[in-house]
CSV table of C-alpha atoms and ligand atoms in Angstrom, one decimal:
chain,number,residue,atom,x,y,z
A,1,UNK,CA,58.2,-48.8,-67.5
A,2,UNK,CA,55.3,-51.0,-67.0
A,3,UNK,CA,55.7,-54.8,-67.8
A,4,UNK,CA,53.1,-56.3,-70.3
A,5,UNK,CA,51.5,-59.8,-70.4
A,6,UNK,CA,54.0,-61.0,-73.1
A,7,UNK,CA,51.8,-64.0,-74.0
A,8,UNK,CA,49.7,-61.5,-76.1
A,9,UNK,CA,52.8,-60.9,-78.2
A,10,UNK,CA,52.8,-64.7,-79.2
A,11,UNK,CA,49.4,-64.5,-80.8
A,12,UNK,CA,49.6,-65.1,-84.5
A,13,UNK,CA,45.7,-65.1,-84.4
A,14,UNK,CA,44.5,-61.7,-85.9
A,15,UNK,CA,45.5,-63.0,-89.3
A,16,UNK,CA,42.4,-64.6,-90.8
A,17,UNK,CA,39.6,-62.0,-91.0
A,18,UNK,CA,42.1,-59.0,-91.4
A,19,UNK,CA,43.6,-61.1,-94.3
A,20,UNK,CA,40.2,-61.6,-95.9
A,21,UNK,CA,39.4,-57.9,-95.5
A,22,UNK,CA,42.9,-57.1,-97.1
A,23,UNK,CA,42.2,-59.2,-100.1
A,24,UNK,CA,38.5,-57.9,-100.4
A,25,UNK,CA,39.7,-54.3,-100.2
A,26,UNK,CA,42.5,-54.9,-102.9
A,27,UNK,CA,39.9,-56.5,-105.3
A,28,UNK,CA,37.3,-53.7,-104.8
A,29,UNK,CA,40.1,-51.0,-105.5
A,30,UNK,CA,40.8,-52.6,-108.8
A,31,UNK,CA,37.1,-53.5,-109.6
A,32,UNK,CA,34.8,-50.8,-108.3
A,33,UNK,CA,32.0,-51.8,-110.6
A,34,UNK,CA,31.9,-55.2,-108.6
A,35,UNK,CA,31.5,-53.9,-105.2
A,36,UNK,CA,27.8,-54.0,-105.1
A,37,UNK,CA,27.9,-57.6,-106.3
A,38,UNK,CA,29.7,-59.0,-103.3
A,39,UNK,CA,27.9,-61.5,-101.2
A,40,UNK,CA,29.7,-62.3,-97.8
A,41,UNK,CA,29.3,-65.8,-96.8
A,42,UNK,CA,32.4,-65.6,-94.5
A,43,UNK,CA,32.0,-64.6,-90.9
A,44,UNK,CA,29.8,-66.6,-88.6
A,45,UNK,CA,27.3,-64.0,-87.7
A,46,UNK,CA,23.5,-64.2,-87.9
A,47,UNK,CA,21.7,-62.0,-90.3
A,48,UNK,CA,17.9,-62.4,-89.3
A,49,UNK,CA,16.4,-59.9,-86.7
A,50,UNK,CA,15.5,-61.0,-83.1
A,51,UNK,CA,12.1,-62.7,-82.9
A,52,UNK,CA,8.9,-61.0,-81.7
A,53,UNK,CA,8.8,-62.9,-78.4
A,54,UNK,CA,12.2,-61.7,-77.5
A,55,UNK,CA,11.6,-58.1,-78.7
A,56,UNK,CA,8.5,-57.8,-76.4
A,57,UNK,CA,10.1,-59.4,-73.5
A,58,UNK,CA,12.9,-56.8,-73.8
A,59,UNK,CA,10.6,-53.8,-74.1
A,60,UNK,CA,8.6,-55.0,-71.0
A,61,UNK,CA,11.9,-55.3,-69.1
A,62,UNK,CA,13.0,-52.1,-70.2
A,63,UNK,CA,9.6,-50.5,-68.9
A,64,UNK,CA,10.3,-52.3,-65.6
A,65,UNK,CA,13.7,-50.5,-65.2
A,66,UNK,CA,11.9,-47.1,-65.7
A,67,UNK,CA,9.9,-47.4,-62.5
A,68,UNK,CA,11.3,-47.6,-58.8
A,69,UNK,CA,8.8,-50.3,-57.9
A,70,UNK,CA,10.1,-52.7,-60.5
A,71,UNK,CA,13.6,-51.3,-61.2
A,72,UNK,CA,16.6,-53.9,-60.9
A,73,UNK,CA,20.0,-53.2,-59.6
A,74,UNK,CA,22.7,-55.8,-59.1
A,75,UNK,CA,21.2,-59.4,-59.8
A,76,UNK,CA,22.4,-62.8,-58.5
A,77,UNK,CA,26.1,-63.0,-59.9
A,78,UNK,CA,25.4,-66.1,-61.8
A,79,UNK,CA,22.1,-65.3,-63.2
A,80,UNK,CA,18.4,-64.8,-62.0
A,81,UNK,CA,16.7,-67.8,-60.8
A,82,UNK,CA,13.8,-67.1,-63.4
A,83,UNK,CA,16.4,-67.7,-66.2
A,84,UNK,CA,18.2,-70.6,-64.8
A,85,UNK,CA,15.1,-72.4,-64.1
A,86,UNK,CA,13.9,-71.9,-67.6
A,87,UNK,CA,17.1,-73.2,-68.9
A,88,UNK,CA,17.3,-76.3,-66.6
A,89,UNK,CA,13.9,-77.3,-67.6
A,90,UNK,CA,13.9,-76.4,-71.1
A,91,UNK,CA,17.4,-77.7,-72.2
A,92,UNK,CA,17.9,-80.6,-69.8
A,93,UNK,CA,15.2,-81.8,-67.5
A,94,UNK,CA,12.5,-81.9,-70.3
A,95,UNK,CA,14.9,-84.3,-72.1
A,96,UNK,CA,15.4,-86.5,-69.1
A,97,UNK,CA,19.0,-84.9,-68.3
A,98,UNK,CA,19.8,-84.4,-64.7
A,99,UNK,CA,21.1,-80.5,-64.4
A,100,UNK,CA,19.7,-78.3,-61.7
A,101,UNK,CA,19.2,-74.5,-62.0
A,102,UNK,CA,22.2,-73.8,-59.6
A,103,UNK,CA,24.6,-75.6,-62.0
A,104,UNK,CA,23.9,-73.0,-64.5
A,105,UNK,CA,26.0,-69.9,-64.8
A,106,UNK,CA,24.6,-67.2,-67.1
A,107,UNK,CA,27.1,-64.9,-68.7
A,108,UNK,CA,27.3,-62.6,-71.8
A,109,UNK,CA,28.5,-65.3,-74.1
A,110,UNK,CA,30.7,-68.2,-74.9
A,111,UNK,CA,33.8,-66.1,-75.7
A,112,UNK,CA,33.7,-64.7,-72.2
A,113,UNK,CA,33.2,-68.2,-70.7
A,114,UNK,CA,36.2,-69.7,-72.7
A,115,UNK,CA,38.5,-67.1,-71.2
A,116,UNK,CA,37.0,-67.1,-67.8
A,117,UNK,CA,37.2,-70.7,-67.3
A,118,UNK,CA,40.9,-70.8,-67.4
A,119,UNK,CA,40.9,-68.6,-64.2
A,120,UNK,CA,39.9,-71.7,-62.1
A,121,UNK,CA,42.2,-74.0,-63.8
A,122,UNK,CA,46.0,-74.2,-63.0
A,123,UNK,CA,47.8,-71.1,-64.0
A,124,UNK,CA,51.1,-72.7,-64.8
A,125,UNK,CA,51.8,-75.4,-67.5
A,126,UNK,CA,50.5,-78.3,-65.2
A,127,UNK,CA,47.5,-79.2,-67.5
A,128,UNK,CA,48.1,-80.8,-70.8
A,129,UNK,CA,45.5,-79.3,-73.1
A,130,UNK,CA,44.3,-80.4,-76.5
A,131,UNK,CA,42.1,-78.7,-79.1
A,132,UNK,CA,41.0,-80.1,-82.4
A,133,UNK,CA,42.6,-79.1,-85.9
A,134,UNK,CA,40.5,-77.2,-87.5
A,135,UNK,CA,39.5,-75.4,-84.4
A,136,UNK,CA,37.2,-72.4,-83.1
A,137,UNK,CA,40.4,-69.8,-82.7
A,138,UNK,CA,38.8,-68.5,-79.3
A,139,UNK,CA,39.9,-71.8,-77.5
A,140,UNK,CA,43.5,-71.5,-78.7
A,141,UNK,CA,44.1,-67.7,-78.4
A,142,UNK,CA,42.5,-67.6,-74.8
A,143,UNK,CA,45.2,-70.4,-73.8
A,144,UNK,CA,48.0,-68.4,-75.5
A,145,UNK,CA,46.8,-65.2,-73.6
A,146,UNK,CA,46.9,-67.2,-70.3
A,147,UNK,CA,50.3,-68.4,-70.9
A,148,UNK,CA,49.5,-72.1,-71.5
A,149,UNK,CA,51.5,-72.4,-74.7
A,150,UNK,CA,54.9,-71.7,-76.2
A,151,UNK,CA,55.5,-69.8,-79.3
A,152,UNK,CA,53.2,-69.9,-82.5
A,153,UNK,CA,54.5,-72.3,-85.1
A,154,UNK,CA,53.5,-70.6,-88.3
A,155,UNK,CA,50.8,-73.2,-89.2
A,156,UNK,CA,48.2,-71.7,-86.6
A,157,UNK,CA,49.4,-74.1,-83.9
A,158,UNK,CA,51.5,-73.3,-80.7
A,159,UNK,CA,54.0,-75.2,-79.0
A,160,UNK,CA,52.7,-77.0,-76.1
A,161,UNK,CA,49.1,-77.2,-77.2
A,162,UNK,CA,48.0,-80.7,-78.1
A,163,UNK,CA,46.4,-81.1,-81.5
A,164,UNK,CA,43.5,-83.6,-82.4
A,165,UNK,CA,43.3,-83.8,-86.3
A,166,UNK,CA,39.8,-83.8,-87.8
A,167,UNK,CA,39.6,-85.1,-91.2
A,168,UNK,CA,37.3,-86.3,-93.9
A,169,UNK,CA,38.8,-89.9,-92.9
A,170,UNK,CA,37.5,-89.5,-89.3
A,171,UNK,CA,34.5,-87.8,-90.3
A,172,UNK,CA,35.8,-84.8,-88.4
A,173,UNK,CA,35.5,-86.3,-85.0
A,174,UNK,CA,39.1,-86.9,-83.6
A,175,UNK,CA,40.1,-90.3,-82.6
A,176,UNK,CA,40.9,-91.1,-78.9
A,177,UNK,CA,44.4,-90.1,-78.4
A,178,UNK,CA,47.1,-92.3,-77.2
A,179,UNK,CA,48.5,-89.4,-75.0
A,180,UNK,CA,46.9,-88.2,-71.7
A,181,UNK,CA,45.4,-84.8,-71.8
A,182,UNK,CA,43.9,-83.0,-68.8
A,183,UNK,CA,41.8,-80.5,-70.8
A,184,UNK,CA,40.0,-81.3,-74.0
A,185,UNK,CA,38.1,-78.8,-76.0
A,186,UNK,CA,35.3,-80.4,-78.2
A,187,UNK,CA,32.5,-78.6,-80.2
A,188,UNK,CA,29.5,-80.3,-81.8
A,189,UNK,CA,27.9,-79.4,-84.1
A,190,UNK,CA,31.2,-78.3,-85.2
A,191,UNK,CA,32.6,-74.8,-86.3
A,192,UNK,CA,34.1,-74.6,-88.9
A,193,UNK,CA,33.6,-78.2,-90.3
A,194,UNK,CA,29.9,-78.5,-89.7
A,195,UNK,CA,30.5,-82.1,-88.7
A,196,UNK,CA,28.5,-84.0,-86.0
A,197,UNK,CA,29.4,-86.5,-83.3
A,198,UNK,CA,27.3,-89.7,-82.6
A,199,UNK,CA,26.3,-91.0,-79.1
A,200,UNK,CA,29.0,-93.7,-79.5
A,201,UNK,CA,31.8,-91.3,-80.3
A,202,UNK,CA,30.9,-88.9,-77.4
A,203,UNK,CA,30.7,-91.9,-75.1
A,204,UNK,CA,34.2,-92.9,-76.0
A,205,UNK,CA,35.5,-89.3,-75.2
A,206,UNK,CA,33.6,-89.4,-71.8
A,207,UNK,CA,35.4,-92.8,-71.1
A,208,UNK,CA,38.8,-91.3,-72.1
A,209,UNK,CA,38.2,-88.5,-69.7
A,210,UNK,CA,37.0,-90.5,-66.8
A,211,UNK,CA,39.9,-93.0,-67.3
A,212,UNK,CA,42.3,-90.0,-67.4
A,213,UNK,CA,40.5,-87.7,-64.8
A,214,UNK,CA,40.5,-85.1,-67.5
A,215,UNK,CA,38.0,-82.4,-68.2
A,216,UNK,CA,36.0,-81.9,-71.5
A,217,UNK,CA,35.1,-78.4,-72.4
A,218,UNK,CA,32.1,-79.1,-74.5
A,219,UNK,CA,30.9,-76.3,-76.7
A,220,UNK,CA,27.2,-76.8,-78.0
A,221,UNK,CA,26.7,-73.2,-79.6
A,222,UNK,CA,25.0,-74.8,-82.4
A,223,UNK,CA,23.0,-77.5,-80.8
A,224,UNK,CA,19.6,-75.9,-81.8
A,225,UNK,CA,20.7,-77.1,-85.3
A,226,UNK,CA,20.4,-80.6,-84.5
A,227,UNK,CA,17.0,-82.0,-85.6
A,228,UNK,CA,18.1,-85.7,-85.6
A,229,UNK,CA,16.7,-87.1,-82.4
A,230,UNK,CA,19.4,-89.8,-82.3
A,231,UNK,CA,22.1,-87.2,-82.2
A,232,UNK,CA,23.3,-85.9,-78.9
A,233,UNK,CA,22.4,-82.1,-78.2
A,234,UNK,CA,24.3,-82.2,-74.8
A,235,UNK,CA,27.2,-84.2,-73.4
A,236,UNK,CA,25.1,-84.9,-70.4
A,237,UNK,CA,23.2,-87.3,-72.4
A,238,UNK,CA,26.2,-89.6,-71.9
A,239,UNK,CA,26.4,-91.5,-68.6
A,240,UNK,CA,29.4,-90.2,-66.6
A,241,UNK,CA,29.7,-86.8,-68.2
A,242,UNK,CA,28.7,-85.0,-65.0
A,243,UNK,CA,32.0,-86.4,-63.5
A,244,UNK,CA,34.1,-85.0,-66.5
A,245,UNK,CA,32.5,-82.2,-68.6
A,246,UNK,CA,31.5,-78.6,-68.4
A,247,UNK,CA,29.1,-77.6,-71.2
A,248,UNK,CA,29.3,-74.2,-72.9
A,249,UNK,CA,26.0,-72.8,-74.4
A,250,UNK,CA,25.3,-69.6,-76.2
A,251,UNK,CA,22.3,-67.9,-77.4
A,252,UNK,CA,24.0,-66.2,-80.1
A,253,UNK,CA,23.3,-68.7,-82.9
A,254,UNK,CA,20.1,-70.4,-81.5
A,255,UNK,CA,18.4,-67.1,-80.7
A,256,UNK,CA,20.2,-64.7,-82.9
A,257,UNK,CA,21.8,-63.0,-79.7
A,258,UNK,CA,25.1,-62.3,-81.4
A,259,UNK,CA,24.7,-58.7,-80.6
A,260,UNK,CA,22.5,-59.1,-77.6
A,261,UNK,CA,25.2,-61.1,-75.7
A,262,UNK,CA,24.1,-64.1,-73.6
A,263,UNK,CA,25.1,-67.6,-73.0
A,264,UNK,CA,25.7,-70.0,-70.0
A,265,UNK,CA,27.7,-72.7,-68.8
A,266,UNK,CA,26.9,-75.9,-66.9
A,267,UNK,CA,29.2,-76.8,-64.0
A,268,UNK,CA,27.9,-80.2,-62.4
A,269,UNK,CA,28.6,-80.4,-58.7
A,270,UNK,CA,30.3,-83.8,-59.2
A,271,UNK,CA,33.0,-82.2,-61.4
A,272,UNK,CA,36.4,-82.0,-59.6
A,273,UNK,CA,40.0,-81.0,-60.1
A,274,UNK,CA,43.0,-81.4,-57.9
A,275,UNK,CA,45.6,-79.3,-56.2
A,276,UNK,CA,49.4,-79.8,-57.0
A,277,UNK,CA,49.5,-81.6,-53.4
A,278,UNK,CA,46.8,-84.1,-54.8
A,279,UNK,CA,43.9,-83.1,-52.9
A,280,UNK,CA,40.6,-83.3,-54.9
A,281,UNK,CA,38.3,-80.3,-54.9
A,282,UNK,CA,34.9,-79.5,-56.8
A,283,UNK,CA,34.9,-76.9,-59.4
A,284,UNK,CA,31.6,-75.7,-58.8
A,285,UNK,CA,32.4,-73.3,-55.8
A,286,UNK,CA,35.3,-72.1,-57.5
A,287,UNK,CA,33.3,-71.2,-60.6
A,288,UNK,CA,30.7,-69.4,-58.4
A,289,UNK,CA,33.4,-67.4,-56.7
A,290,UNK,CA,35.1,-66.4,-60.0
A,291,UNK,CA,31.6,-64.9,-61.0
A,292,UNK,CA,30.6,-63.2,-57.9
A,293,UNK,CA,34.2,-61.6,-57.7
A,294,UNK,CA,34.9,-60.7,-61.1
A,295,UNK,CA,31.6,-60.3,-63.0
A,296,UNK,CA,28.0,-60.0,-62.5
A,297,UNK,CA,26.2,-62.3,-64.9
A,298,UNK,CA,24.5,-60.1,-67.7
A,299,UNK,CA,21.8,-57.3,-67.6
A,300,UNK,CA,18.2,-58.0,-66.4
A,301,UNK,CA,16.7,-56.9,-69.7
A,302,UNK,CA,19.0,-59.4,-71.6
A,303,UNK,CA,18.1,-62.2,-69.1
A,304,UNK,CA,14.5,-61.7,-69.7
A,305,UNK,CA,15.1,-61.7,-73.5
A,306,UNK,CA,16.9,-65.2,-73.2
A,307,UNK,CA,13.9,-66.3,-70.7
A,308,UNK,CA,11.5,-65.6,-73.7
A,309,UNK,CA,13.3,-68.0,-75.9
A,310,UNK,CA,11.9,-70.9,-73.6
A,311,UNK,CA,8.3,-69.7,-73.7
A,312,UNK,CA,5.8,-71.8,-76.1
A,313,UNK,CA,6.0,-68.8,-78.6
A,314,UNK,CA,9.5,-68.0,-78.2
A,315,UNK,CA,10.3,-71.8,-79.1
A,316,UNK,CA,8.2,-71.8,-82.1
A,317,UNK,CA,9.7,-68.7,-83.3
A,318,UNK,CA,13.2,-69.7,-82.8
A,319,UNK,CA,12.5,-73.2,-84.4
A,320,UNK,CA,11.4,-71.2,-87.6
A,321,UNK,CA,14.6,-68.9,-87.4
A,322,UNK,CA,16.9,-71.9,-87.2
A,323,UNK,CA,14.8,-73.6,-90.0
A,324,UNK,CA,15.7,-70.7,-92.3
A,325,UNK,CA,19.3,-71.1,-91.7
A,326,UNK,CA,19.2,-74.9,-92.2
A,327,UNK,CA,17.4,-74.6,-95.5
A,328,UNK,CA,19.9,-72.2,-96.5
A,329,UNK,CA,22.7,-74.6,-95.4
A,330,UNK,CA,21.0,-77.5,-97.2
A,331,UNK,CA,20.8,-75.2,-100.6
A,332,UNK,CA,24.4,-74.6,-100.3
A,333,UNK,CA,25.4,-78.1,-99.7
A,334,UNK,CA,23.2,-79.6,-102.4
A,335,UNK,CA,24.4,-76.8,-104.7
A,336,UNK,CA,28.0,-77.6,-104.3
A,337,UNK,CA,27.4,-81.4,-104.6
A,338,UNK,CA,25.4,-80.8,-107.9
A,339,UNK,CA,28.5,-79.1,-109.4
A,340,UNK,CA,30.7,-82.1,-108.4
A,341,UNK,CA,32.3,-80.7,-105.3
A,342,UNK,CA,32.7,-82.7,-102.2
A,343,UNK,CA,30.7,-81.0,-99.4
A,344,UNK,CA,30.4,-81.9,-95.7
A,345,UNK,CA,28.3,-80.4,-92.9
A,346,UNK,CA,25.4,-78.3,-93.3
A,347,UNK,CA,23.0,-80.8,-92.0
A,348,UNK,CA,22.9,-80.1,-88.3
A,349,UNK,CA,25.0,-77.0,-88.7
A,350,UNK,CA,25.0,-73.7,-90.5
A,351,UNK,CA,28.4,-74.2,-92.0
A,352,UNK,CA,29.1,-76.2,-95.2
A,353,UNK,CA,32.7,-77.5,-95.5
A,354,UNK,CA,33.9,-77.9,-99.1
A,355,UNK,CA,36.8,-79.5,-100.3
A,356,UNK,CA,38.6,-77.5,-102.8
A,357,UNK,CA,38.7,-79.3,-106.3
A,358,UNK,CA,41.9,-80.2,-108.2
A,359,UNK,CA,44.4,-79.9,-105.2
A,360,UNK,CA,43.5,-76.2,-104.9
A,361,UNK,CA,44.8,-74.6,-101.7
A,362,UNK,CA,42.2,-72.7,-99.4
A,363,UNK,CA,43.3,-69.3,-100.3
A,364,UNK,CA,43.4,-70.0,-104.1
A,365,UNK,CA,39.9,-71.1,-103.9
A,366,UNK,CA,39.0,-68.0,-101.8
A,367,UNK,CA,40.6,-65.6,-104.6
A,368,UNK,CA,38.9,-67.6,-107.4
A,369,UNK,CA,35.5,-67.2,-105.7
A,370,UNK,CA,36.0,-63.4,-105.0
A,371,UNK,CA,37.2,-62.7,-108.6
A,372,UNK,CA,35.0,-64.7,-110.6
A,373,UNK,CA,31.7,-64.8,-108.6
A,374,UNK,CA,32.2,-62.1,-105.9
A,375,UNK,CA,31.4,-64.5,-103.1
A,376,UNK,CA,33.4,-64.2,-99.8
A,377,UNK,CA,33.9,-67.5,-98.0
A,378,UNK,CA,36.3,-68.4,-95.2
A,379,UNK,CA,39.5,-70.3,-96.3
A,380,UNK,CA,39.7,-73.7,-94.2
A,381,UNK,CA,43.4,-73.3,-93.3
A,382,UNK,CA,42.6,-70.2,-91.3
A,383,UNK,CA,41.3,-72.6,-88.8
A,384,UNK,CA,44.2,-74.9,-88.6
A,385,UNK,CA,46.6,-76.9,-90.8
A,386,UNK,CA,44.0,-79.8,-91.3
A,387,UNK,CA,41.7,-77.1,-92.8
A,388,UNK,CA,44.1,-76.6,-95.7
A,389,UNK,CA,42.3,-77.6,-99.0
A,390,UNK,CA,38.9,-76.7,-97.6
A,391,UNK,CA,36.6,-73.7,-97.4
A,392,UNK,CA,33.8,-72.9,-95.1
A,393,UNK,CA,30.6,-71.3,-96.5
A,394,UNK,CA,28.3,-69.8,-94.0
A,395,UNK,CA,24.5,-70.2,-94.2
A,396,UNK,CA,23.9,-67.3,-92.1
A,397,UNK,CA,22.3,-65.1,-94.8
A,398,UNK,CA,19.1,-64.2,-96.5
A,399,UNK,CA,17.4,-66.6,-98.8
A,400,UNK,CA,18.0,-64.4,-101.8
A,401,UNK,CA,21.7,-64.1,-101.4
A,402,UNK,CA,22.0,-68.0,-100.8
A,403,UNK,CA,20.1,-68.7,-104.0
A,404,UNK,CA,22.4,-66.2,-105.8
A,405,UNK,CA,25.5,-67.9,-104.5
A,406,UNK,CA,24.2,-71.3,-105.6
A,407,UNK,CA,23.6,-69.8,-109.1
A,408,UNK,CA,27.0,-68.0,-109.3
A,409,UNK,CA,28.9,-71.1,-108.2
A,410,UNK,CA,27.7,-72.9,-111.3
A,411,UNK,CA,29.8,-70.4,-113.3
A,412,UNK,CA,32.8,-70.9,-111.3
A,413,UNK,CA,35.6,-72.0,-113.5
A,414,UNK,CA,38.5,-71.8,-111.0
A,415,UNK,CA,40.4,-70.3,-113.9
A,416,UNK,CA,41.9,-67.4,-112.1
A,417,UNK,CA,44.3,-69.3,-110.1
B,1,PLP,C1,29.6,-68.4,-82.4
B,1,PLP,C2,30.1,-69.4,-81.4
B,1,PLP,C3,30.0,-69.2,-80.2
B,1,PLP,C4,29.4,-68.1,-79.5
B,1,PLP,O1,30.0,-67.2,-78.8
B,1,PLP,P1,29.3,-66.0,-78.0
B,1,PLP,O2,30.5,-65.4,-77.4
B,1,PLP,O3,28.5,-66.7,-77.3
B,1,PLP,O4,28.7,-65.2,-79.3
B,1,PLP,C5,30.7,-70.2,-79.4
B,1,PLP,N1,31.4,-71.2,-79.9
B,1,PLP,C6,31.5,-71.4,-81.4
B,1,PLP,C7,32.3,-72.6,-81.7
B,1,PLP,C8,31.0,-70.4,-82.1
B,1,PLP,O5,31.1,-70.5,-83.4
């Protein structure tokens, strides 16, 4: 019989969202009349449609594909120049950041990139890898699948994977560790805590990485939610980051592309790793090779759609789209505060991270909200042990639903636990 990748059997992961679904199903079985009242503020998926600029770009690109003269077959493996140039200009050069189009690698999204990047890092256990707690589970699970961890430890963590606690005390930015790590995953604005990092804090992480010749994998899926000019939207705003960081971008949350699928990574030419014999090599040619051998960027139609986000009209529409979610987040955050709850995030992020009152556990709060007010949230403990005692409320919703959630929360007694 054929041998399997046994690392997949270590995954404890498929627990959070199936468990939410199980509890909701059980509740609906017993309370049929409540089913239509349920409001979902759990999963981090966008709710608003694509903007007109994107739709019209996609329509034109489809029409091009219908004619021999304008048809497109295989494109460049790391993305068409028109998109890579628009990205370099719109996301970096315009803000005084030095990133060139050939350092941009267009993909079908950050989930893909999180797994793919491990292809070009050591396949054994040479690298010490650290993730935050709580964490976006994709970083953890992709390392488990690649065999970079030991067994699951029952609290969501894995043997051999470094953990950087993010708590209210450190404002959800991990303190610089004493230990030496080779690969560090950071994500700001953060999912799930909604926390943000300052220039100074990011600078400290870049210094750490330079000192230990480590690589920071910096996820900025939510950078479009940063409206404060004083906060970093890219790690490359920090000097020295080109020597120690790759950046992961996604159009999923900024352009509503969760179903379209497009994102990109930045791999600066200065970024290097080493061989076991100690020879230094740049990552850029390895990353290029990885894409040309194993994939071919993303469809022409989708790349035209992404390009449209950078047009003046696209920018304006996207700004309005993000403003809608930010206003939702603001309403949820203030709603929680006005009823005496301690709420974090929701300012540069679509997520509000709420401390459960009276020592309630995450799942107890989940059950109360489901049974008393029919609102589904995500239990913080599902993102890691440090998430215990918190819930995440997502602002990806219609205004009507958000206003309903805020109204209903006032009636929450938390008596059903
Ligand atoms: C939603 C999200 C992404 C985007 O992933 P895609 O595969 O591009 O849809 C990346 N990182 C985080 C932390 C996210 O929450």
